[in-house]
Tab-separated table of C-alpha atoms in Angstrom:
chain	number	residue	atom	x	y	z
A	133	MET	CA	5.067	-19.076	17.384
A	134	VAL	CA	3.829	-15.665	17.243
A	135	ALA	CA	5.835	-14.977	20.434
A	136	ARG	CA	8.357	-16.278	19.168
A	137	ALA	CA	8.439	-14.145	15.931
A	138	ALA	CA	8.170	-10.960	17.781
A	139	ARG	CA	11.805	-12.141	19.361
A	140	GLU	CA	13.309	-11.534	15.952
A	141	ILE	CA	12.650	-7.733	16.468
A	142	ALA	CA	15.715	-6.566	18.094
A	143	PRO	CA	15.557	-2.938	19.870
A	144	GLY	CA	16.608	-0.079	17.726
A	145	MET	CA	14.861	-1.358	14.495
A	146	VAL	CA	12.763	0.097	11.704
A	147	VAL	CA	9.886	-2.746	11.220
A	148	ASN	CA	7.122	-3.534	9.075
A	149	LEU	CA	4.565	-6.037	9.822
A	150	GLY	CA	2.481	-7.399	7.004
A	151	ILE	CA	-1.025	-7.925	6.824
A	152	GLY	CA	-2.293	-10.834	8.611
A	153	LEU	CA	-0.643	-12.935	11.184
A	154	PRO	CA	2.749	-10.848	11.316
A	155	THR	CA	0.201	-7.287	12.548
A	156	LYS	CA	-0.035	-9.740	15.662
A	157	VAL	CA	3.540	-9.726	16.592
A	158	VAL	CA	3.093	-6.234	18.016
A	159	ASP	CA	1.171	-7.558	20.924
A	160	HIS	CA	4.369	-9.358	22.198
A	161	LEU	CA	6.700	-6.035	22.240
A	162	GLY	CA	6.508	-4.572	25.559
A	163	PRO	CA	5.210	-0.792	25.839
A	164	ASP	CA	9.122	0.591	26.458
A	165	PHE	CA	10.365	-1.663	23.698
A	166	PRO	CA	12.631	0.530	21.725
A	167	VAL	CA	11.174	-0.084	17.666
A	168	CYS	CA	9.926	1.729	15.179
A	169	LEU	CA	6.779	0.460	13.280
A	170	HIS	CA	6.392	1.363	9.793
A	171	THR	CA	3.427	0.947	7.834
A	172	GLU	CA	3.269	2.053	3.660
A	173	ASN	CA	0.410	4.270	3.927
A	174	GLY	CA	2.928	6.595	5.190
A	175	LEU	CA	3.513	6.455	9.137
A	176	ALA	CA	6.886	5.788	10.851
A	177	GLY	CA	5.876	5.186	14.659
A	178	ILE	CA	2.714	3.257	14.725
A	179	GLY	CA	0.900	3.448	18.072
A	180	PRO	CA	-1.661	1.051	19.817
A	181	THR	CA	-4.631	-0.115	17.737
A	182	CYS	CA	-8.010	1.957	18.629
A	183	THR	CA	-11.387	0.650	19.198
A	184	PRO	CA	-14.182	2.329	16.639
A	185	GLU	CA	-14.624	5.041	19.623
A	186	THR	CA	-11.118	6.190	19.897
A	187	ALA	CA	-10.110	5.970	16.368
A	188	ASP	CA	-9.170	8.945	14.136
A	189	ARG	CA	-10.513	8.523	10.493
A	190	ASN	CA	-7.530	9.967	8.880
A	191	LEU	CA	-5.414	7.535	10.704
A	192	ILE	CA	-5.108	3.768	9.631
A	193	ASP	CA	-2.519	1.504	8.815
A	194	ALA	CA	-2.065	-0.122	5.786
A	195	GLY	CA	-4.248	-2.965	6.359
A	196	GLY	CA	-6.998	-0.574	7.060
A	197	ALA	CA	-6.781	-0.867	10.624
A	198	TYR	CA	-7.209	2.382	13.144
A	199	VAL	CA	-4.353	2.628	14.691
A	200	SER	CA	-2.926	5.451	16.664
A	201	THR	CA	0.630	7.634	16.958
A	202	ILE	CA	3.306	7.845	19.477
A	203	PRO	CA	5.536	10.427	20.768
A	204	GLY	CA	7.897	11.018	17.817
A	205	SER	CA	5.581	9.673	15.024
A	206	ALA	CA	5.975	10.966	11.478
A	207	PHE	CA	3.737	10.977	8.425
A	208	PHE	CA	4.756	11.628	5.284
A	209	ASP	CA	3.652	10.641	1.386
A	210	SER	CA	3.427	7.384	-0.265
A	211	SER	CA	7.021	8.501	-2.355
A	212	VAL	CA	8.435	8.902	0.889
A	213	SER	CA	7.526	5.800	2.560
A	214	PHE	CA	8.737	3.639	0.064
A	215	ALA	CA	11.781	5.553	-0.447
A	216	LEU	CA	12.258	4.168	3.027
A	217	VAL	CA	11.496	0.919	2.024
A	218	ARG	CA	13.904	0.803	-0.988
A	219	SER	CA	17.029	2.801	0.243
A	220	GLY	CA	17.334	0.152	2.832
A	221	ARG	CA	16.037	1.925	5.825
A	222	LEU	CA	13.664	-1.048	6.710
A	223	ASP	CA	15.580	-3.301	8.957
A	224	LEU	CA	13.174	-6.291	8.918
A	225	THR	CA	9.343	-7.222	7.467
A	226	MET	CA	7.456	-9.968	8.619
A	227	LEU	CA	5.435	-11.011	5.597
A	228	GLY	CA	2.837	-14.064	5.268
A	229	ALA	CA	3.002	-16.603	2.395
A	230	PHE	CA	1.282	-19.005	0.022
A	231	GLU	CA	4.498	-20.377	-1.161
A	232	VAL	CA	8.540	-20.302	0.006
A	233	SER	CA	10.561	-22.058	-2.074
A	234	GLN	CA	14.268	-23.280	-0.622
A	235	ASN	CA	16.431	-20.634	-2.235
A	236	GLY	CA	14.063	-18.021	-0.316
A	237	ASP	CA	11.474	-16.928	-3.405
A	238	LEU	CA	8.393	-16.105	-1.635
A	239	ALA	CA	4.973	-16.436	-3.256
A	240	ASN	CA	2.043	-14.560	-1.443
A	241	TRP	CA	0.077	-12.168	-3.983
A	242	LYS	CA	-1.657	-14.053	-6.553
A	243	ILE	CA	-2.972	-17.652	-7.184
A	244	PRO	CA	-4.089	-17.474	-10.766
A	245	GLY	CA	-7.691	-17.543	-11.095
A	246	LYS	CA	-8.321	-17.420	-7.568
A	247	PHE	CA	-7.399	-14.712	-5.918
A	248	SER	CA	-5.656	-11.683	-7.858
A	249	PRO	CA	-6.368	-8.426	-5.840
A	250	GLY	CA	-2.739	-7.111	-6.909
A	251	ALA	CA	0.531	-6.807	-5.045
A	252	GLY	CA	-0.071	-3.079	-3.052
A	253	GLY	CA	3.590	-2.709	-1.447
A	254	GLY	CA	4.516	-6.400	-0.913
A	255	ILE	CA	6.941	-6.367	-3.756
A	256	GLU	CA	8.875	-3.783	-2.560
A	257	LEU	CA	8.686	-4.896	1.122
A	258	ALA	CA	10.279	-8.408	-0.092
A	259	GLN	CA	12.505	-7.238	-2.401
A	260	LYS	CA	14.187	-4.068	-0.412
A	261	ALA	CA	13.791	-4.878	3.322
A	262	ARG	CA	17.076	-5.416	4.832
A	263	ARG	CA	15.748	-8.690	6.417
A	264	VAL	CA	12.939	-10.665	5.268
A	265	VAL	CA	11.268	-13.421	7.791
A	266	VAL	CA	7.854	-15.200	6.831
A	267	LEU	CA	5.124	-15.901	9.728
A	268	THR	CA	2.571	-18.977	7.989
A	269	THR	CA	0.871	-22.175	8.638
A	270	HIS	CA	3.300	-24.732	7.800
A	271	THR	CA	0.503	-26.386	5.311
A	272	ASP	CA	-2.367	-25.087	3.672
A	273	ARG	CA	-6.032	-25.888	4.560
A	274	ILE	CA	-5.825	-29.204	3.296
A	275	GLY	CA	-2.272	-30.248	4.515
A	276	ASN	CA	-0.236	-29.177	1.399
A	277	PRO	CA	3.616	-27.755	2.380
A	278	LYS	CA	4.102	-24.238	2.007
A	279	LEU	CA	7.469	-24.889	1.806
A	280	LYS	CA	8.340	-26.199	-1.214
A	281	GLU	CA	11.848	-26.992	-3.533
A	282	THR	CA	10.100	-24.323	-6.298
A	283	CYS	CA	7.154	-22.090	-6.087
A	284	SER	CA	4.078	-23.301	-8.170
A	285	LEU	CA	2.508	-19.562	-7.714
A	286	PRO	CA	3.810	-16.300	-9.326
A	287	ILE	CA	6.667	-14.962	-7.282
A	288	THR	CA	6.696	-11.675	-5.276
A	289	ALA	CA	10.169	-11.530	-5.131
A	290	ARG	CA	13.420	-13.971	-5.622
A	291	GLY	CA	15.566	-15.323	-3.109
A	292	CYS	CA	14.370	-12.929	-0.301
A	293	VAL	CA	13.299	-14.822	2.456
A	294	ALA	CA	15.892	-15.282	5.461
A	295	ARG	CA	13.893	-16.901	8.170
A	296	ILE	CA	10.331	-18.792	8.480
A	297	PHE	CA	8.147	-19.306	11.693
A	298	THR	CA	5.543	-21.623	11.403
A	299	ASP	CA	3.415	-23.304	13.733
A	300	MET	CA	5.601	-26.264	13.616
A	301	GLY	CA	9.174	-24.646	13.962
A	302	VAL	CA	11.403	-21.818	12.750
A	303	ILE	CA	12.941	-22.720	9.589
A	304	ASP	CA	16.253	-20.406	8.011
A	305	VAL	CA	16.643	-20.489	4.365
A	306	THR	CA	20.201	-21.377	3.812
A	307	ASP	CA	22.494	-21.461	0.879
A	308	GLN	CA	22.144	-24.980	1.104
A	309	GLY	CA	18.075	-24.771	1.412
A	310	PHE	CA	16.039	-25.353	4.459
A	311	ALA	CA	17.403	-25.569	7.549
A	312	LEU	CA	15.575	-26.575	10.916
A	313	VAL	CA	16.257	-24.079	13.840
A	314	GLU	CA	13.942	-24.720	16.674
A	315	ILE	CA	10.785	-27.081	16.545
A	316	ALA	CA	7.274	-26.319	18.231
A	317	GLU	CA	6.440	-27.810	21.461
A	318	GLY	CA	4.721	-31.083	20.978
A	319	ILE	CA	5.853	-31.657	17.471
A	320	SER	CA	8.036	-34.825	16.373
A	321	LEU	CA	10.744	-34.659	14.063
A	322	PRO	CA	9.290	-36.899	11.575
A	323	GLU	CA	6.040	-34.754	11.380
A	324	ILE	CA	7.419	-31.465	10.662
A	325	ILE	CA	10.138	-33.398	8.171
A	326	ASP	CA	6.909	-35.122	6.499
A	327	ALA	CA	4.863	-31.565	6.331
A	328	THR	CA	7.776	-29.573	4.613
A	329	GLY	CA	7.881	-30.026	0.771
A	330	ALA	CA	11.622	-30.001	0.039
A	331	PRO	CA	14.664	-31.186	2.253
A	332	LEU	CA	15.348	-30.428	5.624
A	333	ALA	CA	18.642	-30.146	7.559
A	334	LEU	CA	18.774	-30.757	11.043
A	335	PRO	CA	20.865	-28.897	13.609
A	336	ALA	CA	23.705	-31.121	15.212
A	337	GLY	CA	22.776	-31.905	18.744
A	338	ASP	CA	19.544	-31.363	20.576
A	339	ILE	CA	16.946	-29.242	18.688
A	340	PRO	CA	15.452	-26.176	20.651
A	341	THR	CA	11.411	-25.883	21.433
A	342	PHE	CA	9.721	-22.938	21.423
B	62	MET	CA	0.437	42.565	-4.362
B	63	ARG	CA	-2.043	39.785	-3.425
B	64	LEU	CA	-2.490	35.957	-4.272
B	65	PRO	CA	-5.146	34.917	-6.640
B	66	ASP	CA	-8.491	33.112	-5.403
B	67	LYS	CA	-9.150	29.968	-6.904
B	68	ILE	CA	-12.435	28.957	-4.529
B	69	GLY	CA	-15.019	27.576	-6.923
B	70	THR	CA	-18.121	25.595	-6.702
B	71	LEU	CA	-18.562	21.839	-7.091
B	72	GLU	CA	-20.601	21.724	-10.336
B	73	GLU	CA	-18.387	23.551	-12.087
B	74	SER	CA	-15.060	22.303	-11.284
B	75	ILE	CA	-15.898	18.349	-12.018
B	76	SER	CA	-18.060	19.808	-15.656
B	77	ARG	CA	-14.221	19.790	-16.702
B	78	ILE	CA	-13.953	15.870	-16.844
B	79	SER	CA	-15.104	14.932	-20.281
B	80	ASP	CA	-15.910	11.288	-21.613
B	81	GLY	CA	-12.393	9.542	-22.193
B	82	ALA	CA	-10.580	11.811	-19.187
B	83	THR	CA	-7.927	10.048	-17.392
B	84	VAL	CA	-8.456	11.064	-13.500
B	85	MET	CA	-5.973	10.733	-10.432
B	86	ILE	CA	-7.795	10.114	-7.430
B	87	GLY	CA	-6.059	10.627	-4.111
B	88	GLY	CA	-6.287	8.452	-0.886
B	89	PHE	CA	-5.611	5.133	0.476
B	90	GLY	CA	-8.566	3.333	1.672
B	91	VAL	CA	-10.913	6.285	3.274
B	92	PRO	CA	-8.062	8.238	4.544
B	93	GLY	CA	-7.705	11.321	1.562
B	94	THR	CA	-10.387	10.208	-0.717
B	95	PRO	CA	-12.079	13.408	-2.250
B	96	PHE	CA	-15.912	11.304	-1.758
B	97	THR	CA	-17.707	14.907	-2.490
B	98	LEU	CA	-15.805	15.218	-5.697
B	99	ILE	CA	-16.249	11.349	-6.486
B	100	ARG	CA	-20.326	11.947	-5.985
B	101	GLU	CA	-20.461	14.761	-8.244
B	102	LEU	CA	-18.232	13.404	-11.161
B	103	VAL	CA	-21.033	10.390	-10.847
B	104	GLN	CA	-23.917	12.964	-10.861
B	105	GLN	CA	-22.215	14.330	-14.017
B	106	GLY	CA	-21.714	10.970	-15.428
B	107	PRO	CA	-18.662	11.224	-17.949
B	108	ARG	CA	-17.731	7.731	-19.343
B	109	ASP	CA	-15.061	5.698	-20.391
B	110	LEU	CA	-12.509	7.136	-18.015
B	111	THR	CA	-9.293	5.920	-16.975
B	112	ILE	CA	-9.061	6.264	-12.834
B	113	ILE	CA	-5.368	6.120	-11.256
B	114	LYS	CA	-6.055	5.423	-7.447
B	115	ASN	CA	-4.044	3.274	-4.769
B	116	ASP	CA	-7.311	0.878	-4.430
B	117	ALA	CA	-10.879	0.710	-5.643
B	118	ASN	CA	-11.902	1.863	-2.183
B	119	GLU	CA	-14.782	-0.681	-0.473
B	120	THR	CA	-18.428	-1.583	-1.649
B	121	ASP	CA	-20.669	1.274	-1.571
B	122	MET	CA	-17.927	3.830	-1.195
B	123	GLY	CA	-15.786	6.478	-3.774
B	124	VAL	CA	-14.422	4.596	-6.941
B	125	ASP	CA	-17.080	2.132	-5.962
B	126	HIS	CA	-19.768	4.290	-7.027
B	127	LEU	CA	-18.222	4.986	-10.335
B	128	LEU	CA	-17.609	0.951	-11.013
B	129	VAL	CA	-21.620	0.706	-10.513
B	130	SER	CA	-22.485	3.680	-12.650
B	131	GLY	CA	-20.366	1.966	-15.561
B	132	GLN	CA	-18.227	4.881	-16.092
B	133	VAL	CA	-14.599	3.110	-15.676
B	134	LYS	CA	-13.144	1.634	-18.651
B	135	ARG	CA	-9.613	1.307	-17.274
B	136	LEU	CA	-7.936	1.564	-13.519
B	137	ILE	CA	-4.180	1.872	-12.995
B	138	THR	CA	-4.205	0.460	-9.381
B	139	THR	CA	-2.248	-0.996	-6.521
B	140	HIS	CA	-4.381	-3.345	-4.543
B	141	ILE	CA	-8.307	-3.680	-4.852
B	142	GLY	CA	-8.802	-6.681	-2.297
B	143	LEU	CA	-11.136	-4.709	-0.105
B	144	ASN	CA	-13.653	-3.943	-3.017
B	145	PRO	CA	-15.258	-7.614	-4.392
B	146	ARG	CA	-16.965	-5.701	-7.382
B	147	ALA	CA	-13.862	-4.471	-8.278
B	148	ILE	CA	-12.228	-7.986	-8.701
B	149	ALA	CA	-15.369	-9.249	-10.088
B	150	MET	CA	-15.910	-6.748	-13.026
B	151	MET	CA	-12.057	-7.467	-13.753
B	152	ASN	CA	-12.483	-11.070	-13.845
B	153	ALA	CA	-15.607	-10.604	-16.147
B	154	GLY	CA	-13.558	-8.199	-18.310
B	155	GLU	CA	-15.830	-5.347	-17.596
B	156	ILE	CA	-13.020	-3.231	-16.670
B	157	GLU	CA	-9.375	-3.471	-17.213
B	158	VAL	CA	-7.116	-3.313	-14.514
B	159	GLU	CA	-3.148	-2.462	-14.426
B	160	PHE	CA	-1.560	-3.581	-11.067
B	161	ASN	CA	1.622	-1.478	-10.256
B	162	ALA	CA	3.649	-2.000	-7.353
B	163	GLN	CA	2.675	0.857	-4.875
B	164	GLY	CA	5.437	2.581	-4.605
B	165	ILE	CA	6.474	2.646	-8.123
B	166	LEU	CA	3.163	3.823	-8.585
B	167	ALA	CA	3.879	6.789	-6.342
B	168	GLU	CA	7.245	7.552	-8.459
B	169	ARG	CA	5.631	7.486	-11.945
B	170	ILE	CA	3.389	9.883	-10.298
B	171	ARG	CA	5.840	11.976	-8.903
B	172	ALA	CA	8.045	11.652	-11.798
B	173	GLY	CA	4.803	12.793	-14.000
B	174	GLY	CA	4.583	15.549	-11.887
B	175	SER	CA	8.097	16.631	-12.128
B	176	GLY	CA	8.156	16.899	-15.698
B	177	LEU	CA	10.236	13.551	-15.934
B	178	GLY	CA	9.698	11.027	-18.882
B	179	GLY	CA	9.787	7.765	-16.566
B	180	ILE	CA	11.648	6.682	-13.737
B	181	LEU	CA	14.517	3.057	-13.801
B	182	THR	CA	13.804	0.344	-10.875
B	183	ASP	CA	14.267	-2.902	-10.068
B	184	ILE	CA	11.258	-3.725	-8.043
B	185	GLY	CA	9.718	-6.630	-9.663
B	186	ILE	CA	12.303	-7.449	-12.190
B	187	ASP	CA	12.035	-10.807	-11.710
B	188	THR	CA	8.636	-11.039	-11.748
B	189	GLU	CA	5.499	-11.123	-14.122
B	190	LEU	CA	5.221	-7.430	-13.372
B	191	ALA	CA	7.943	-6.712	-15.352
B	192	SER	CA	6.655	-8.508	-18.254
B	193	GLY	CA	6.851	-6.365	-21.668
B	194	LYS	CA	8.685	-3.487	-20.111
B	195	GLN	CA	12.018	-2.252	-21.679
B	196	ARG	CA	15.276	-3.165	-19.937
B	197	VAL	CA	18.145	-0.476	-19.130
B	198	GLU	CA	21.407	-1.314	-18.012
B	199	VAL	CA	23.338	1.339	-15.634
B	200	ASP	CA	26.637	0.673	-14.605
B	201	GLY	CA	26.191	-2.909	-15.214
B	202	LYS	CA	23.003	-2.989	-13.179
B	203	SER	CA	19.803	-4.091	-14.820
B	204	PHE	CA	16.482	-2.006	-14.368
B	205	ILE	CA	13.253	-1.752	-15.945
B	206	LEU	CA	11.915	1.789	-17.218
B	207	GLU	CA	8.535	2.498	-15.823
B	208	SER	CA	7.018	5.448	-17.648
B	209	ALA	CA	5.794	8.693	-15.789
B	210	LEU	CA	1.978	8.883	-15.432
B	211	ARG	CA	-0.276	12.056	-15.518
B	212	ALA	CA	-3.745	12.852	-15.880
B	213	ASP	CA	-5.863	15.321	-17.366
B	214	VAL	CA	-7.644	16.108	-13.752
B	215	ALA	CA	-6.580	15.150	-10.192
B	216	LEU	CA	-9.194	14.913	-7.358
B	217	ILE	CA	-7.518	15.810	-4.138
B	218	HIS	CA	-9.060	15.783	-0.626
B	219	ALA	CA	-7.118	18.485	1.815
B	220	ASP	CA	-7.650	18.943	5.527
B	221	ARG	CA	-7.042	22.528	5.337
B	222	ALA	CA	-6.644	25.177	2.335
B	223	ASP	CA	-6.213	28.811	1.538
B	224	PRO	CA	-8.143	30.229	-1.386
B	225	PHE	CA	-4.563	30.592	-3.151
B	226	GLY	CA	-5.100	26.777	-3.127
B	227	ASN	CA	-1.982	26.179	-0.890
B	228	LEU	CA	-3.034	22.743	0.920
B	229	ALA	CA	-2.338	20.751	3.858
B	230	TYR	CA	-3.096	17.114	4.610
B	231	ALA	CA	-3.836	15.324	7.694
B	232	ALA	CA	-2.236	12.073	9.437
B	233	THR	CA	-2.400	8.913	6.828
B	234	ALA	CA	-4.819	11.129	4.827
B	235	ARG	CA	-1.669	12.778	3.083
B	236	ASN	CA	-0.646	9.294	1.088
B	237	PHE	CA	-0.863	9.751	-3.017
B	238	ASN	CA	-2.278	13.403	-2.465
B	239	PRO	CA	0.719	15.893	-2.705
B	240	LEU	CA	2.242	13.816	-5.431
B	241	MET	CA	-1.438	13.625	-7.705
B	242	ALA	CA	-1.666	17.160	-7.089
B	243	MET	CA	1.477	17.648	-9.205
B	244	ALA	CA	0.841	15.339	-12.449
B	245	ALA	CA	-2.761	16.605	-13.713
B	246	THR	CA	-3.095	19.190	-16.285
B	247	HIS	CA	-6.314	20.361	-14.157
B	248	VAL	CA	-6.295	19.818	-10.430
B	249	ILE	CA	-9.336	20.210	-8.178
B	250	ALA	CA	-8.954	20.083	-4.159
B	251	GLU	CA	-11.826	19.415	-2.005
B	252	ALA	CA	-10.984	20.693	1.785
B	253	GLU	CA	-12.575	20.461	4.877
B	254	THR	CA	-11.474	23.788	6.344
B	255	LEU	CA	-10.952	26.748	4.085
B	256	VAL	CA	-8.859	29.467	6.008
B	257	PRO	CA	-8.227	33.258	5.236
B	258	LEU	CA	-4.773	33.693	3.248
B	259	GLY	CA	-1.690	33.744	5.864
B	260	ASP	CA	-3.373	31.215	8.079
B	261	LEU	CA	-1.765	28.324	6.997
B	262	HIS	CA	1.996	29.246	7.853
B	263	ALA	CA	4.297	29.085	4.985
B	264	ASP	CA	5.999	26.118	6.610
B	265	ASP	CA	3.033	24.191	6.797
B	266	VAL	CA	1.863	23.994	3.392
B	267	HIS	CA	2.265	20.513	1.956
B	268	THR	CA	1.050	21.291	-1.318
B	269	PRO	CA	1.729	24.420	-2.871
B	270	GLY	CA	-0.910	26.726	-4.259
B	271	PRO	CA	0.764	26.913	-7.638
B	272	PHE	CA	-0.594	23.294	-8.422
B	273	VAL	CA	-4.111	23.604	-7.926
B	274	ASP	CA	-6.618	25.425	-10.130
B	275	ASP	CA	-10.071	24.930	-8.268
B	276	LEU	CA	-10.661	24.802	-4.977
B	277	VAL	CA	-14.034	23.485	-3.339
B	278	GLY	CA	-14.632	24.097	0.308
B	279	LEU	CA	-16.781	21.370	1.879
B	280	ASN	CA	-19.682	22.419	4.092
B	281	GLU	CA	-20.542	19.076	5.497
B	282	LEU	CA	-18.836	15.582	5.735
B	283	SER	CA	-20.906	12.782	4.195
B	284	GLU	CA	-21.137	9.437	6.189
B	285	GLU	CA	-18.779	8.010	3.470
B	286	TYR	CA	-15.433	10.009	5.629
B	287	ALA	CA	-16.553	8.441	8.637
B	288	VAL	CA	-14.613	5.905	10.573
B	289	VAL	CA	-15.706	2.577	8.925
B	290	GLN	CA	-17.505	-0.049	11.027
B	291	ARG	CA	-16.382	-3.095	10.713
């Protein structure tokens, strides 16, 4: 799933990878792959992650991981960092999700009464990146669908999600709702339909696997 | 002509902060957090503070000491997920917390530091973050009005500084520091290295000296500045 999501990144893009699963996408990009990774705390051109021994105490990503620079990296303040996001210079962001609705609403920052640490930069990423894709498990820990007709949790941004990568499949958000693009190896059609909380349109002909 | 010298003592600089003050604190996680200035603020103990900071640091670090000492009344922030104490105190009603979208907090501070009254944005316009905020139409588009933020005092961490208060930041320790350094009535900067006037080249200054009031050199860096072992 993470390897499949990595193929979403085209050469030349400026990309922000959200905390959690999306961060692992970077492991599937080759060292010579031409891409500029952005992090909200003020770096364009993120290099490989460091060990505690090689870490620079002043150089982290927005998730707090110690990272490095590569030739051509740039540092900037928080205002410039989000100017880049809001002005349309961020080609792609990959985010985690609690829920995604069939019209592309994303909920990923708050579970009232249980989890409310603040949205950080997530709202601007979701609302302003040119393309927003979600990486998530298809269901929550107790098996409830995360892909739903409408979100029940507070919304991060409305109508923002274009594509969802899960452990069960690749699903596009279209004007008609969820549409299955690919299915994971070993998952049956009834299984993914059953685990999805809204109608799932199927592609014509054979469904590609990944 | 010669540029004025602003190097002062830690104790005297922080003594300007009184009960009820609004204090901006630079930093995003560890990088750029002025741990030494915060320690002195805890030492001197003014209460009922409104703290404006991106995050609440982590347990036993930075802003967390101000939470333990009960000096914080209100926290204006973007994300406090790495500090369980901050979340617990918020849930128990012991501190008020106001969440902002991260780039909007930056722009509110930048506006406050630029003599502006606020900014217009569509960020969060369809979410609960927009509730209670004024709507403004411009050329047929809807925006919400986010007011400018200023503080009585800003606490800044710089990598290098000269005696006039020209500041330069290191790597991702820049974050909110140059913005907050413009947005307070009194700006106190701690610097890891103090260099003579002229050694910080004019092209390499991130925060120009006129914004800075007090400068404190750090003779040593406490453990809080070090790489966090997780």
